[in-house]
Amino acid sequence: MAKILAVDDSASMRQMVSFTLKGAGHDVLEASDGAEALKIAQGQAVDLVLSDVNMPNMNGIELCKNLRQLSSYKFTPILMLTTESAGDKKMEGKSAGATGWIVKPFNPDQLLSTIKKVLG
Amino acid sequence: MSIDLSQFHQVFFEESYEGLDIMENGLLQLDVNAPDAEEINTIFRAAHSIKGGAGTFGFTIVSDFTHVVETLLDEVRDGKRSLDQGSQDLLLKSVDCIRSLLEALQAGSTPDTNSSDELKQKFETLLSSGSSPNPAVSSDDGGSSEEPPKANGWKVLFKPQPHLLMTGNEPVRMFRQLIELSDGQYHTEVNIEKLPSFTSLDPEQCFLSWTLYLHNPVEKTEIEEVFEWVLDDAEVVIEAWSENLKSEIEEQTEKDEATSSDGPVQSSETDSLDKTLSSEDSKEVTKASGPDKVAVKAAPAKESSSIRVSIDKVDSLINMVGELVITQSMLGQLGENFDASRIQNLQEGLAQLEQNTRELQESVMKIRMMPISFVFSRFPRLVRDVSVSLNKRIELVMSGEHTELDKTVMEKIGDPMVHLIRNSIDHGIELPEIRKQNGKPETGTVELNAYHQSGNIVIEIKDDGAGLNKEKILEKAILKGIVDENQNLNDEQIFDLIFQPGFSTADQVSDLSGRGVGMDVVRRNIASLNGSIEVKSETGKGSQFIIRLPLTLAILDGQLVRVGEQTFIFPLVSIVESIQQNELELNNVGGQSDVLKLRDEYVPIVALHQVFDIQTDNKVDEDEKIIVVVESDGEKIGIVVDELLAQQQVVIKSLEENYQKVEGISGATILGDGRVALIVDISGLSKLSGASNKTIESNRHQAA
């Protein structure tokens, strides 16, 4: 049971991710862009951040960079939800400090098995 | 754990339609020669979200199609490709295409892929012709060409760089995955060579490296997957390792154990972690089955229209209901042992109930209120398409998009507006050359504006085109027998002729006469919404159409009046003032019925009992009667009634649906005592009584 911050500008994706994680017994916080996510993350400690890359206001890469600046998020797993299976976005995410990525489209089972890699 | 994804479909469709609107608007606003980076990004993001969602929720037709759109947009975004009119057109078409695919899917039918395939082909041609030979993105990175070797065991060297922990990757977690893969048959070695002395040890850095042995046959890709995210932050070497080397290894392990205390600690630690993990696992499984059972299958999404309501509105509604419950319980208590002494309390309670009901009603009505941008949003595309096809240059300027009105009204006003805007572009705005000749900017302007005015919403459609041609309209109206040749009409009345049934014809007498096509239908549609339309025009400068609509169709603020035994209702918004007859100066103009001189204006008077042929009572002296001055379509009339009653909100019931259409009456309502009262249609009444003609006469009289 972990506290997970799900960040996506798409409400349906957010709902799906949130529903899946809650179903697995996790606490889920939602944010619709990087700026909102950063604010939430500053207010409380979360165990895992799942973030979309393409978002208005602050994208996932910038969110990642910003989170790593915070001392309490130095080691927190940050996973990027990305459709760009082409390497450059992954690399950009990694160099911003992302832990790993989940390639969209994914189904709830894939999501759960992936986050198991970084939780616990 | 399996989750029924269909429960998210409705949200997905709604947000995809919103995304398509964003794309469409963005594309329309885009200057193809100098595209704004942020705008391109917004369009890209919308396409990207639709593709991602469609893929996730199993709509591969949509995600496949959107993929090519996204690829094109991505190339534009990265500056690898420039946009032109052609690609802009193609992108706009793709928006339509995605929308129709989604609509078909939402309706539960199989979408027709002919047009989408054709369009996709065009995209692919465009993409392959481009400067960037972007290979089709291979969805599987795994490399299916190479048969993954399967060995009896594996040796994995894992040598992380010091910063590994900073990426959120924790070696222990990876080892735990390996242990899972190994089915408990594994052993590990740790290398502490790089470990600095205690004083210079930075606990945030990783100095250890490991060699991990799996004793069982596992797919190599499964091991690779464990280290997938750290390939750039660590040296990972995966080698086949066979069982017969095991003894040698064991010896070495013993040696390791002897030299380093870290080794056994590490492995026992992972051992115990493994146990906690597996127990967590089983917990997850039991929990996960919970929501599965209760998951209600979402009803098939049919034509159920929905509206998004802001939380504020819902909260205020809940608050109101709470108040109502309190009042109800108070009244209930009062009723239990009621006697005459408590009448005061009862009255107070009822007053409170009335207020609650009114507030609740207002809150509910607010839910139906939506910004008119929902209608406006489709016009940029319309203007673009029509003007391109007519070779005209037109700029659409919109304001007041946030003005709210009832959803039902909104749904019905779209078509008349499309008609008016199309007319403005088609017949109003001149071709660029002609505009230039006339000293106007080559680009014409069509302005849309919306605002609230005394309980109505006003929508204006204004163009800076040629304006209406008075002579031609009059000529044609006389030809059609709509007006008499000798009739003297002012400008407004001439322009108004274009709304007359029978004025419209298919043959276009001139470039302006086409304005009349279907205008009577436009007016009728607007009138059916209890609204009105008027036109102002100036030759050479342009025309302006002004639509006035009630904010909602369901409820009306009314003034109750009595005429004989009957009660009628006047819409409160149209009442200017009410005057007792004996205080007035009544003139008799041209031998016809009375005209009231109201300050500097002459207002024709209509007696309601005469128009509707009602037996008026003799209880009220002629002088005591009331004249209610009302205004409609910019004209005032005075209506004579016996008595003014209360002002109250009335729920409008359609007379047409329950009985039949009655001239001069817009609807009916049921009063508190159960009787039916008719709601007076002011402009209809004015026409019915011939009061509008009287206005002209009285004005002439005034001028004389």
Coordinates of N, CA and C in Angstrom, one line a residue, chain A residues 1 8-13 15-17 19-26 52-57 68 73-79 81-91 94 97-109 112-120, chain B residues 1-5 7-8 11-13 15 38 41 44-45 48-49 51-57 70 74 77-78 137-141 165-170 173-174 176-177 180 203-204 225-233 277 280-281 284 287-291 295 308:
Chain A
M1 N 0.8 -1.2 0.0 CA 0.0 0.0 0.0 C 0.9 1.2 0.0
D8 N -1.8 13.3 -15.3 CA -2.2 13.2 -16.7 C -3.2 14.2 -17.0
D9 N -3.1 14.8 -18.2 CA -4.1 15.9 -18.5 C -5.3 15.2 -19.1
S10 N -5.3 13.9 -19.4 CA -6.5 13.3 -19.9 C -7.3 12.7 -18.7
A11 N -8.5 13.1 -18.6 CA -9.3 12.7 -17.4 C -9.6 11.2 -17.5
S12 N -9.8 10.6 -18.7 CA -10.1 9.2 -18.8 C -8.9 8.3 -18.4
M13 N -7.7 8.8 -18.8 CA -6.5 8.0 -18.4 C -6.3 8.1 -16.9
Q15 N -8.5 8.6 -14.6 CA -9.5 7.8 -14.0 C -9.1 6.3 -14.0
M16 N -8.6 5.9 -15.2 CA -8.3 4.5 -15.3 C -7.1 4.1 -14.4
V17 N -6.1 4.9 -14.4 CA -4.9 4.7 -13.6 C -5.3 4.7 -12.1
F19 N -8.3 4.3 -10.8 CA -9.2 3.2 -10.4 C -8.4 1.9 -10.2
T20 N -7.5 1.7 -11.1 CA -6.6 0.5 -11.1 C -5.8 0.4 -9.8
L21 N -5.2 1.6 -9.5 CA -4.3 1.6 -8.3 C -5.1 1.5 -7.0
K22 N -6.2 2.2 -7.0 CA -7.0 2.1 -5.8 C -7.5 0.7 -5.6
G23 N -7.9 0.0 -6.7 CA -8.3 -1.4 -6.7 C -7.3 -2.3 -6.1
A24 N -6.0 -1.9 -6.3 CA -4.9 -2.7 -5.8 C -4.5 -2.2 -4.3
G25 N -5.3 -1.3 -3.8 CA -5.2 -1.0 -2.4 C -4.3 0.2 -2.1
H26 N -4.0 1.0 -3.2 CA -3.1 2.1 -3.0 C -3.9 3.4 -2.8
D52 N 2.3 11.5 -17.1 CA 2.3 11.7 -18.5 C 3.4 12.6 -18.9
V53 N 3.8 12.5 -20.2 CA 4.9 13.4 -20.6 C 4.3 14.7 -21.2
N54 N 3.4 14.6 -22.1 CA 2.8 15.8 -22.8 C 1.7 16.3 -22.0
M55 N 1.9 17.5 -21.4 CA 0.8 18.1 -20.6 C 1.0 19.6 -20.7
P56 N -0.1 20.3 -20.6 CA 0.0 21.8 -20.6 C 0.6 22.3 -19.3
N57 N 0.9 23.6 -19.3 CA 1.5 24.3 -18.1 C 2.9 23.7 -17.7
R68 N 13.1 16.3 -8.6 CA 14.4 15.9 -8.1 C 15.2 17.0 -7.4
Y73 N 12.4 14.2 -2.6 CA 12.1 13.4 -3.8 C 13.3 13.0 -4.5
K74 N 14.5 13.0 -3.8 CA 15.7 12.6 -4.4 C 15.7 11.2 -4.9
F75 N 15.0 10.3 -4.1 CA 15.1 8.9 -4.4 C 13.7 8.3 -4.8
T76 N 12.7 9.2 -4.8 CA 11.4 8.7 -5.1 C 11.2 8.2 -6.5
P77 N 10.7 7.0 -6.7 CA 10.5 6.5 -8.1 C 9.5 7.4 -8.9
I78 N 9.9 7.8 -10.0 CA 9.1 8.6 -10.9 C 9.0 7.9 -12.3
L79 N 7.8 7.4 -12.6 CA 7.6 6.7 -13.9 C 6.9 7.6 -14.9
L81 N 4.6 8.0 -18.2 CA 3.7 7.3 -19.1 C 3.9 7.9 -20.4
T82 N 4.4 7.1 -21.3 CA 4.8 7.7 -22.6 C 4.3 6.8 -23.8
T83 N 3.9 7.5 -24.9 CA 3.5 6.7 -26.1 C 4.7 6.7 -27.0
E84 N 5.6 7.6 -26.8 CA 6.8 7.6 -27.7 C 7.8 6.5 -27.4
S85 N 7.5 5.4 -28.0 CA 8.4 4.3 -27.7 C 9.8 4.6 -28.4
A86 N 9.8 5.5 -29.3 CA 11.1 5.9 -29.9 C 12.0 6.5 -28.7
G87 N 13.2 6.1 -28.8 CA 14.1 6.3 -27.6 C 14.3 7.7 -27.1
D88 N 14.1 8.8 -27.9 CA 14.5 10.1 -27.4 C 13.7 10.6 -26.2
K89 N 12.4 10.3 -26.2 CA 11.7 10.8 -25.1 C 12.0 10.1 -23.8
K90 N 12.3 8.8 -24.0 CA 12.7 8.0 -22.8 C 14.0 8.6 -22.2
M91 N 14.9 8.9 -23.2 CA 16.2 9.4 -22.8 C 16.1 10.8 -22.1
K94 N 14.9 10.1 -18.7 CA 15.9 9.6 -17.8 C 16.9 10.7 -17.4
G97 N 15.8 12.7 -14.7 CA 15.8 12.0 -13.4 C 14.7 11.0 -13.2
A98 N 14.0 10.6 -14.3 CA 12.9 9.6 -14.2 C 13.5 8.3 -13.9
T99 N 12.7 7.5 -13.1 CA 13.2 6.2 -12.8 C 13.0 5.2 -14.0
G100 N 11.9 5.3 -14.6 CA 11.6 4.4 -15.7 C 10.4 4.9 -16.5
W101 N 9.8 4.0 -17.3 CA 8.7 4.5 -18.1 C 7.7 3.3 -18.3
I102 N 6.5 3.7 -18.6 CA 5.5 2.7 -19.0 C 5.0 3.2 -20.4
V103 N 5.0 2.3 -21.3 CA 4.7 2.7 -22.7 C 3.2 2.5 -22.9
K104 N 2.6 3.6 -23.3 CA 1.1 3.6 -23.6 C 1.0 2.9 -25.0
P105 N -0.1 2.3 -25.3 CA -1.2 2.0 -24.4 C -0.8 0.8 -23.5
F106 N -1.3 0.9 -22.3 CA -1.0 -0.2 -21.4 C -2.4 -0.6 -20.7
N107 N -2.5 -1.8 -20.2 CA -3.7 -2.1 -19.6 C -3.5 -2.2 -18.1
P108 N -4.6 -2.3 -17.3 CA -4.4 -2.2 -15.9 C -3.4 -3.2 -15.3
D109 N -3.4 -4.4 -15.9 CA -2.5 -5.5 -15.4 C -1.0 -5.1 -15.6
L112 N 0.0 -2.4 -13.1 CA 0.2 -3.0 -11.8 C 1.6 -3.7 -11.7
S113 N 1.8 -4.5 -12.7 CA 3.1 -5.3 -12.7 C 4.3 -4.3 -12.8
T114 N 4.1 -3.2 -13.5 CA 5.2 -2.3 -13.7 C 5.5 -1.6 -12.4
I115 N 4.4 -1.1 -11.8 CA 4.7 -0.3 -10.5 C 5.2 -1.2 -9.4
K116 N 5.0 -2.5 -9.5 CA 5.5 -3.4 -8.5 C 7.0 -3.4 -8.5
K117 N 7.6 -3.1 -9.7 CA 9.0 -3.0 -9.9 C 9.7 -1.9 -9.0
V118 N 8.9 -0.9 -8.7 CA 9.5 0.2 -7.9 C 8.9 0.4 -6.6
L119 N 8.0 -0.3 -6.2 CA 7.3 -0.1 -4.9 C 7.8 -1.2 -3.9
G120 N 7.8 -0.8 -2.6 CA 8.1 -1.8 -1.6 C 9.5 -1.5 -0.9
Chain B
M1 N -5.7 -9.3 -12.1 CA -6.9 -8.5 -11.9 C -7.3 -7.9 -13.2
S2 N -8.6 -8.1 -13.5 CA -9.1 -7.5 -14.8 C -10.1 -6.4 -14.4
I3 N -10.0 -5.3 -15.1 CA -10.8 -4.2 -14.9 C -11.6 -3.9 -16.1
D4 N -12.9 -3.7 -15.9 CA -13.8 -3.4 -17.0 C -13.5 -2.0 -17.5
L5 N -12.8 -1.9 -18.6 CA -12.4 -0.6 -19.1 C -13.6 0.3 -19.7
Q7 N -16.1 1.3 -18.4 CA -16.6 2.3 -17.5 C -15.9 3.7 -17.7
F8 N -14.8 3.7 -18.4 CA -14.1 4.9 -18.7 C -14.4 5.5 -20.1
V11 N -16.1 9.0 -20.5 CA -15.2 10.1 -20.2 C -14.2 10.3 -21.4
F12 N -13.8 9.1 -21.9 CA -12.8 9.2 -23.0 C -13.4 9.9 -24.2
F13 N -14.7 9.5 -24.5 CA -15.3 10.1 -25.7 C -15.5 11.6 -25.5
E15 N -13.8 13.7 -23.5 CA -12.6 14.5 -23.6 C -12.0 14.4 -25.0
E38 N 3.8 27.2 -29.3 CA 2.9 26.7 -28.3 C 1.6 26.2 -28.8
N41 N 2.0 22.9 -30.2 CA 2.2 21.9 -29.1 C 0.8 21.6 -28.6
F44 N -0.8 19.3 -31.0 CA -0.2 18.0 -30.9 C -0.6 17.2 -29.6
R45 N -0.7 17.9 -28.5 CA -1.0 17.3 -27.3 C -2.4 16.7 -27.3
H48 N -2.3 13.7 -29.4 CA -1.5 12.7 -28.6 C -2.4 12.0 -27.5
S49 N -3.2 12.8 -26.9 CA -4.1 12.3 -25.8 C -5.2 11.4 -26.4
K51 N -4.9 9.7 -29.1 CA -4.3 8.5 -29.6 C -4.0 7.5 -28.4
G52 N -3.5 8.2 -27.3 CA -3.1 7.4 -26.1 C -4.4 6.7 -25.5
G53 N -5.4 7.6 -25.4 CA -6.7 7.0 -24.8 C -7.3 5.9 -25.6
A54 N -7.3 6.2 -26.9 CA -7.9 5.2 -27.9 C -7.2 3.9 -27.8
G55 N -5.9 4.0 -27.7 CA -5.1 2.8 -27.6 C -5.4 2.0 -26.3
T56 N -5.4 2.8 -25.2 CA -5.6 2.2 -23.9 C -7.0 1.5 -23.8
F57 N -8.0 2.2 -24.4 CA -9.4 1.7 -24.3 C -9.8 0.8 -25.4
E70 N -0.6 12.4 -35.6 CA 0.3 12.8 -34.5 C 1.8 12.9 -35.1
D74 N 4.1 16.0 -34.9 CA 5.3 15.9 -34.2 C 6.5 16.5 -35.0
R77 N 6.2 20.1 -35.0 CA 6.6 20.6 -33.7 C 8.1 20.6 -33.5
D78 N 8.8 19.6 -34.1 CA 10.2 19.5 -34.0 C 10.9 20.3 -35.0
V137 N 7.1 3.9 -36.5 CA 7.6 3.6 -35.2 C 7.3 2.1 -34.9
S138 N 8.3 1.4 -34.6 CA 8.1 0.0 -34.3 C 7.6 -0.1 -32.8
S139 N 6.5 -0.7 -32.7 CA 5.9 -0.7 -31.3 C 6.6 -1.6 -30.4
D140 N 7.2 -2.6 -30.9 CA 7.9 -3.5 -30.0 C 9.4 -3.3 -30.0
D141 N 9.9 -2.9 -28.9 CA 11.4 -2.6 -28.8 C 12.2 -3.9 -28.6
L165 N 21.0 5.6 -7.4 CA 19.9 5.8 -6.4 C 19.1 7.1 -6.7
M166 N 19.8 8.1 -7.3 CA 19.2 9.4 -7.6 C 18.1 9.3 -8.6
T167 N 18.1 8.2 -9.4 CA 17.1 8.1 -10.4 C 15.8 7.4 -9.9
G168 N 15.9 7.1 -8.6 CA 14.7 6.4 -8.0 C 14.8 4.9 -8.2
N169 N 15.9 4.4 -8.9 CA 16.0 3.0 -9.0 C 16.8 2.4 -7.9
E170 N 16.2 1.4 -7.2 CA 16.8 0.8 -6.0 C 17.2 -0.6 -6.3
R173 N 15.1 -3.7 -5.2 CA 13.9 -4.0 -5.9 C 14.2 -4.8 -7.1
M174 N 15.2 -4.5 -7.8 CA 15.6 -5.3 -9.0 C 16.0 -6.7 -8.6
R176 N 14.9 -8.3 -6.1 CA 13.7 -9.0 -5.7 C 13.0 -9.5 -6.9
Q177 N 13.0 -8.8 -8.0 CA 12.4 -9.3 -9.2 C 13.1 -10.5 -9.8
E180 N 12.3 -13.5 -7.8 CA 11.0 -14.0 -8.3 C 11.2 -14.9 -9.5
P203 N 26.5 8.3 1.7 CA 25.4 7.3 1.7 C 24.4 7.4 0.5
E204 N 24.5 8.5 -0.2 CA 23.5 8.7 -1.3 C 24.1 8.1 -2.6
E225 N 14.4 -7.1 -19.0 CA 13.3 -6.3 -18.6 C 13.6 -5.7 -17.2
V226 N 14.1 -6.5 -16.3 CA 14.4 -6.1 -14.9 C 15.3 -4.9 -14.9
F227 N 16.3 -4.9 -15.9 CA 17.3 -3.8 -15.9 C 17.0 -2.8 -16.9
E228 N 15.8 -2.9 -17.5 CA 15.4 -2.0 -18.7 C 15.7 -0.5 -18.4
W229 N 15.4 -0.1 -17.2 CA 15.4 1.3 -16.9 C 16.8 1.8 -16.5
V230 N 17.7 0.9 -16.3 CA 19.0 1.4 -15.7 C 20.2 1.1 -16.7
L231 N 19.9 0.8 -17.9 CA 20.9 0.5 -18.8 C 21.9 1.6 -19.0
D232 N 21.4 2.8 -18.8 CA 22.3 4.0 -19.0 C 23.0 4.4 -17.7
D233 N 22.6 3.8 -16.6 CA 23.1 4.2 -15.3 C 23.9 3.0 -14.7
L277 N 7.5 -9.6 0.5 CA 6.9 -9.3 -0.7 C 5.8 -10.2 -1.1
E280 N 2.8 -9.7 0.7 CA 2.1 -8.5 0.2 C 1.3 -8.9 -1.1
D281 N 2.0 -9.7 -1.8 CA 1.4 -10.1 -3.1 C 0.0 -10.7 -2.9
E284 N -2.5 -8.2 -2.1 CA -3.0 -7.4 -3.2 C -4.0 -8.2 -4.0
K287 N -7.4 -8.1 -2.3 CA -8.0 -6.8 -2.4 C -8.5 -6.5 -3.8
A288 N -7.6 -6.9 -4.7 CA -7.9 -6.6 -6.1 C -9.2 -7.2 -6.6
S289 N -9.6 -8.3 -6.0 CA -10.8 -9.0 -6.5 C -12.0 -8.2 -6.0
G290 N -11.9 -7.4 -5.0 CA -13.0 -6.6 -4.5 C -13.8 -5.8 -5.6
P291 N -13.1 -4.8 -6.1 CA -13.8 -3.9 -7.0 C -14.3 -4.7 -8.3
A295 N -17.9 -4.1 -9.8 CA -17.8 -3.3 -10.9 C -19.1 -3.4 -11.8
R308 N -21.5 19.0 -18.5 CA -20.5 19.1 -17.4 C -20.9 20.3 -16.5

